[in-house]
Amino acid sequence: MADEVILLNFWPSMFGMRTRIALEEKKIKFDYREQDLFNKDSFLLEMNPVHKKIPVLIHNGKPVLESLIQIEYIDEVWPGINPLLPSDPYQRGQAKFWGDFIDKKVYGPTRLIWGAKGEEQEAGKKEFIEVLKMLESELGDKIYFGGETFGYVDIALIGFYSWFDAYEKFGSFSVEAECPKLIAWAKRCVKRESVAKSLPDSDKITKFVLELKKNIGIE
Amino acid sequence: TPCRRLCTFKKEAKLVSKRETMEAERSEEVKLLGTWASPFSRRIEIALTLKGVPYEFSEQDLTNKSSLLLQLNPVHKMIPVLVHNGKPISESLVILEYIDDTWQNNPILPQDPYEKAMARFWAKFVDEQIYVTAMKGVGKIGEERDAAVEATRDLLKLLEKELVGKDFLGGKSLGLVDIVATLVAVWLMRSEEIVGVKVVPVEIFPEIHRWVKNLLEVDVIKKCIPPEDEHLSYIKARMDRLKIKSVQ
């Protein structure tokens, strides 16, 4: 029986980008379905009744939720090509630790950078840079977070790179000035086909954020 | 034939003793930095005990963090931290999966990738949704507390649904989600007595109550959760301190 793989996504989501990258790394054919998050359709609500969020990965009719869980699932179901997680339990634990760190620490501050003003925005900027510096330190001189091979932690973080131009524009700062090694890492990642296919252009994201700010009444 | 049986027995004995040797080697030097009352620390003890892994427990004072804790978990500076042969791992869900990967007897995660993904989803749900929401009511009174209770109940209804037809959240036996959800079965439900609000009444949550009974009968759970009387005293003392703070 041929595998049926569907991805419900919303193109600017840095979380949805993760799952796209994982699927592309494994060269899995999937049906990409763009969702309108302001007008959620019944299929999305049926597949993710608990959180009503994207991305939703549907494999042979069964929904898998949460982007990091989806990466692990994809790695376990399609192990033959481009392993996304290390096989050593300790290395795997380290990868999951940093994935969890990215989930908990990156998104929050970025919302303040493009969504707030004054002190709140400054606080968001400060925290964002601190968090990026910790990640940069963890990266060290490695090519990717996992070492020689592109994997889980790289996938967890790289989607945010497509939003960097927007953060820099609204926050008036330069990520490269603060974290040059991280930018070098990001540029290496986007050379990969899976990443190039999955990350939208930065200016599209910036336009999207401008629209979003107008729609929710901040400017 | 007797000869073949003996050969198989010898082979198996060799395999068993080799496995035991490897297990013994792996079991060396397991240390857990945690606290007596933390559900996140206790869940690690449950997993280690379930797998028969001997460990050294190091009670931490979170009001005065030790240099050891800060050295082993510089990123979050929190417990629990598991140290295995000198290498530290933090974040309780990450630690639980590491334990399952390293000591393969009595698995806590299912084998099937889809079932595994579901278990991971529900574990996260308990920690990131139920726990966070329930905590919003701690130390609060009146409308604020009632809102938190309502929101917690809405989330618990999803857990209630999951339990229909199952003895445990992991199915026939204890699994990752059961271990994580001791947070609900033990910590949340023991708090009810002290807080004076039935967050999880049996009329609305018959499946959860049934599951709690099952859970509390499991040896490893009985062994690893804080003893009831002491725990209730601890919770009461904590609530009193919070009330004093909120009045101030």
mmCIF file of N, CA, C and O in Angstrom, chain B residues 129-175:
data_model
loop_
_atom_site.group_PDB
_atom_site.id
_atom_site.type_symbol
_atom_site.label_atom_id
_atom_site.label_comp_id
_atom_site.label_asym_id
_atom_site.label_seq_id
_atom_site.Cartn_x
_atom_site.Cartn_y
_atom_site.Cartn_z
ATOM 1 N N GLN B 129 0.060 21.981 29.294
ATOM 2 C CA GLN B 129 -1.294 22.513 29.352
ATOM 3 C C GLN B 129 -1.892 22.355 30.745
ATOM 4 O O GLN B 129 -2.207 23.342 31.402
ATOM 5 N N ILE B 130 -2.055 21.095 31.191
ATOM 6 C CA ILE B 130 -2.733 20.868 32.471
ATOM 7 C C ILE B 130 -1.972 21.517 33.613
ATOM 8 O O ILE B 130 -2.530 22.288 34.408
ATOM 9 N N TYR B 131 -0.685 21.219 33.704
ATOM 10 C CA TYR B 131 0.118 21.738 34.810
ATOM 11 C C TYR B 131 0.144 23.261 34.822
ATOM 12 O O TYR B 131 -0.122 23.894 35.851
ATOM 13 N N VAL B 132 0.434 23.861 33.685
ATOM 14 C CA VAL B 132 0.536 25.321 33.596
ATOM 15 C C VAL B 132 -0.796 25.978 33.985
ATOM 16 O O VAL B 132 -0.823 26.948 34.734
ATOM 17 N N THR B 133 -1.892 25.412 33.484
ATOM 18 C CA THR B 133 -3.212 25.974 33.774
ATOM 19 C C THR B 133 -3.572 25.820 35.249
ATOM 20 O O THR B 133 -4.065 26.750 35.883
ATOM 21 N N ALA B 134 -3.312 24.611 35.791
ATOM 22 C CA ALA B 134 -3.629 24.374 37.203
ATOM 23 C C ALA B 134 -2.829 25.311 38.099
ATOM 24 O O ALA B 134 -3.343 25.844 39.089
ATOM 25 N N MET B 135 -1.583 25.547 37.739
ATOM 26 C CA MET B 135 -0.712 26.400 38.541
ATOM 27 C C MET B 135 -1.218 27.844 38.594
ATOM 28 O O MET B 135 -0.921 28.573 39.532
ATOM 29 N N LYS B 136 -1.987 28.232 37.579
ATOM 30 C CA LYS B 136 -2.507 29.612 37.563
ATOM 31 C C LYS B 136 -3.466 29.849 38.722
ATOM 32 O O LYS B 136 -3.702 30.973 39.120
ATOM 33 N N GLY B 137 -4.034 28.752 39.267
ATOM 34 C CA GLY B 137 -4.978 28.912 40.364
ATOM 35 C C GLY B 137 -4.336 28.888 41.740
ATOM 36 O O GLY B 137 -4.972 29.243 42.734
ATOM 37 N N VAL B 138 -3.056 28.483 41.775
ATOM 38 C CA VAL B 138 -2.391 28.320 43.073
ATOM 39 C C VAL B 138 -2.223 29.663 43.776
ATOM 40 O O VAL B 138 -1.753 30.631 43.193
ATOM 41 N N GLY B 139 -2.619 29.692 45.045
ATOM 42 C CA GLY B 139 -2.472 30.923 45.824
ATOM 43 C C GLY B 139 -3.499 31.984 45.482
ATOM 44 O O GLY B 139 -3.451 33.096 45.983
ATOM 45 N N LYS B 140 -4.466 31.662 44.612
ATOM 46 C CA LYS B 140 -5.484 32.648 44.219
ATOM 47 C C LYS B 140 -6.806 32.326 44.907
ATOM 48 O O LYS B 140 -7.024 31.212 45.375
ATOM 49 N N ILE B 141 -7.672 33.328 44.941
ATOM 50 C CA ILE B 141 -8.990 33.109 45.536
ATOM 51 C C ILE B 141 -10.057 33.657 44.598
ATOM 52 O O ILE B 141 -9.742 34.354 43.631
ATOM 53 N N GLY B 142 -11.285 33.309 44.899
ATOM 54 C CA GLY B 142 -12.432 33.898 44.189
ATOM 55 C C GLY B 142 -12.464 33.603 42.706
ATOM 56 O O GLY B 142 -12.183 32.484 42.272
ATOM 57 N N GLU B 143 -12.789 34.614 41.919
ATOM 58 C CA GLU B 143 -12.990 34.441 40.465
ATOM 59 C C GLU B 143 -11.762 33.921 39.765
ATOM 60 O O GLU B 143 -11.866 33.079 38.865
ATOM 61 N N GLU B 144 -10.606 34.460 40.164
ATOM 62 C CA GLU B 144 -9.353 34.041 39.506
ATOM 63 C C GLU B 144 -9.148 32.556 39.692
ATOM 64 O O GLU B 144 -8.777 31.831 38.750
ATOM 65 N N ARG B 145 -9.376 32.095 40.947
ATOM 66 C CA ARG B 145 -9.182 30.673 41.216
ATOM 67 C C ARG B 145 -10.211 29.849 40.463
ATOM 68 O O ARG B 145 -9.897 28.830 39.858
ATOM 69 N N ASP B 146 -11.460 30.298 40.470
ATOM 70 C CA ASP B 146 -12.530 29.556 39.791
ATOM 71 C C ASP B 146 -12.261 29.417 38.299
ATOM 72 O O ASP B 146 -12.511 28.367 37.700
ATOM 73 N N ALA B 147 -11.744 30.494 37.714
ATOM 74 C CA ALA B 147 -11.438 30.448 36.277
ATOM 75 C C ALA B 147 -10.368 29.406 35.992
ATOM 76 O O ALA B 147 -10.461 28.644 35.030
ATOM 77 N N ALA B 148 -9.346 29.363 36.866
ATOM 78 C CA ALA B 148 -8.267 28.386 36.684
ATOM 79 C C ALA B 148 -8.808 26.967 36.842
ATOM 80 O O ALA B 148 -8.432 26.059 36.081
ATOM 81 N N VAL B 149 -9.693 26.782 37.817
ATOM 82 C CA VAL B 149 -10.289 25.452 38.037
ATOM 83 C C VAL B 149 -11.091 25.015 36.816
ATOM 84 O O VAL B 149 -10.950 23.886 36.342
ATOM 85 N N GLU B 150 -11.902 25.934 36.284
ATOM 86 C CA GLU B 150 -12.693 25.621 35.089
ATOM 87 C C GLU B 150 -11.818 25.235 33.915
ATOM 88 O O GLU B 150 -12.058 24.243 33.230
ATOM 89 N N ALA B 151 -10.777 26.041 33.701
ATOM 90 C CA ALA B 151 -9.871 25.803 32.572
ATOM 91 C C ALA B 151 -9.158 24.460 32.741
ATOM 92 O O ALA B 151 -8.988 23.703 31.778
ATOM 93 N N THR B 152 -8.757 24.149 33.986
ATOM 94 C CA THR B 152 -8.087 22.871 34.250
ATOM 95 C C THR B 152 -9.036 21.716 33.969
ATOM 96 O O THR B 152 -8.652 20.714 33.358
ATOM 97 N N ARG B 153 -10.279 21.875 34.405
ATOM 98 C CA ARG B 153 -11.273 20.809 34.167
ATOM 99 C C ARG B 153 -11.485 20.559 32.676
ATOM 100 O O ARG B 153 -11.617 19.415 32.246
ATOM 101 N N ASP B 154 -11.523 21.625 31.896
ATOM 102 C CA ASP B 154 -11.700 21.467 30.446
ATOM 103 C C ASP B 154 -10.584 20.612 29.860
ATOM 104 O O ASP B 154 -10.816 19.755 29.003
ATOM 105 N N LEU B 155 -9.368 20.841 30.341
ATOM 106 C CA LEU B 155 -8.237 20.064 29.850
ATOM 107 C C LEU B 155 -8.306 18.622 30.355
ATOM 108 O O LEU B 155 -8.024 17.670 29.614
ATOM 109 N N LEU B 156 -8.715 18.460 31.624
ATOM 110 C CA LEU B 156 -8.806 17.114 32.192
ATOM 111 C C LEU B 156 -9.848 16.270 31.475
ATOM 112 O O LEU B 156 -9.737 15.040 31.410
ATOM 113 N N LYS B 157 -10.861 16.935 30.903
ATOM 114 C CA LYS B 157 -11.895 16.183 30.169
ATOM 115 C C LYS B 157 -11.281 15.427 28.996
ATOM 116 O O LYS B 157 -11.755 14.360 28.606
ATOM 117 N N LEU B 158 -10.211 15.971 28.435
ATOM 118 C CA LEU B 158 -9.554 15.294 27.316
ATOM 119 C C LEU B 158 -8.834 14.040 27.806
ATOM 120 O O LEU B 158 -8.834 13.007 27.141
ATOM 121 N N LEU B 159 -8.239 14.140 28.997
ATOM 122 C CA LEU B 159 -7.577 12.987 29.602
ATOM 123 C C LEU B 159 -8.623 11.925 29.952
ATOM 124 O O LEU B 159 -8.400 10.723 29.770
ATOM 125 N N GLU B 160 -9.767 12.379 30.427
ATOM 126 C CA GLU B 160 -10.885 11.504 30.775
ATOM 127 C C GLU B 160 -11.281 10.658 29.569
ATOM 128 O O GLU B 160 -11.432 9.443 29.663
ATOM 129 N N LYS B 161 -11.380 11.317 28.411
ATOM 130 C CA LYS B 161 -11.748 10.631 27.169
ATOM 131 C C LYS B 161 -10.716 9.568 26.814
ATOM 132 O O LYS B 161 -11.043 8.472 26.376
ATOM 133 N N GLU B 162 -9.444 9.923 26.982
ATOM 134 C CA GLU B 162 -8.343 9.019 26.640
ATOM 135 C C GLU B 162 -8.387 7.728 27.440
ATOM 136 O O GLU B 162 -7.882 6.696 27.011
ATOM 137 N N LEU B 163 -8.954 7.813 28.663
ATOM 138 C CA LEU B 163 -8.919 6.661 29.560
ATOM 139 C C LEU B 163 -10.037 5.650 29.332
ATOM 140 O O LEU B 163 -9.974 4.541 29.870
ATOM 141 N N VAL B 164 -11.035 6.008 28.533
ATOM 142 C CA VAL B 164 -12.165 5.096 28.306
ATOM 143 C C VAL B 164 -11.656 3.770 27.755
ATOM 144 O O VAL B 164 -10.918 3.731 26.766
ATOM 145 N N GLY B 165 -12.008 2.686 28.431
ATOM 146 C CA GLY B 165 -11.605 1.357 27.968
ATOM 147 C C GLY B 165 -10.171 0.991 28.258
ATOM 148 O O GLY B 165 -9.659 -0.028 27.780
ATOM 149 N N LYS B 166 -9.460 1.830 29.019
ATOM 150 C CA LYS B 166 -8.048 1.528 29.311
ATOM 151 C C LYS B 166 -7.825 1.461 30.809
ATOM 152 O O LYS B 166 -8.424 2.223 31.576
ATOM 153 N N ASP B 167 -6.907 0.560 31.220
ATOM 154 C CA ASP B 167 -6.540 0.520 32.631
ATOM 155 C C ASP B 167 -5.582 1.652 32.976
ATOM 156 O O ASP B 167 -5.618 2.196 34.067
ATOM 157 N N PHE B 168 -4.686 1.921 32.021
ATOM 158 C CA PHE B 168 -3.689 2.965 32.206
ATOM 159 C C PHE B 168 -3.662 3.827 30.954
ATOM 160 O O PHE B 168 -4.121 3.419 29.899
ATOM 161 N N LEU B 169 -3.087 5.020 31.050
ATOM 162 C CA LEU B 169 -2.944 5.871 29.869
ATOM 163 C C LEU B 169 -2.036 5.204 28.853
ATOM 164 O O LEU B 169 -2.147 5.410 27.655
ATOM 165 N N GLY B 170 -1.144 4.332 29.351
ATOM 166 C CA GLY B 170 -0.257 3.611 28.449
ATOM 167 C C GLY B 170 -0.898 2.356 27.898
ATOM 168 O O GLY B 170 -0.269 1.612 27.144
ATOM 169 N N GLY B 171 -2.173 2.084 28.261
ATOM 170 C CA GLY B 171 -2.867 0.895 27.767
ATOM 171 C C GLY B 171 -3.024 -0.120 28.880
ATOM 172 O O GLY B 171 -3.575 0.171 29.940
ATOM 173 N N LYS B 172 -2.497 -1.335 28.642
ATOM 174 C CA LYS B 172 -2.668 -2.405 29.629
ATOM 175 C C LYS B 172 -1.760 -2.205 30.837
ATOM 176 O O LYS B 172 -2.049 -2.677 31.930
ATOM 177 N N SER B 173 -0.624 -1.532 30.589
ATOM 178 C CA SER B 173 0.266 -1.323 31.734
ATOM 179 C C SER B 173 0.786 0.104 31.738
ATOM 180 O O SER B 173 0.618 0.859 30.785
ATOM 181 N N LEU B 174 1.433 0.429 32.827
ATOM 182 C CA LEU B 174 1.998 1.755 33.079
ATOM 183 C C LEU B 174 2.917 2.200 31.952
ATOM 184 O O LEU B 174 3.781 1.442 31.508
ATOM 185 N N GLY B 175 2.749 3.441 31.496
ATOM 186 C CA GLY B 175 3.646 3.950 30.458
ATOM 187 C C GLY B 175 4.074 5.371 30.770
ATOM 188 O O GLY B 175 3.794 5.907 31.851
#
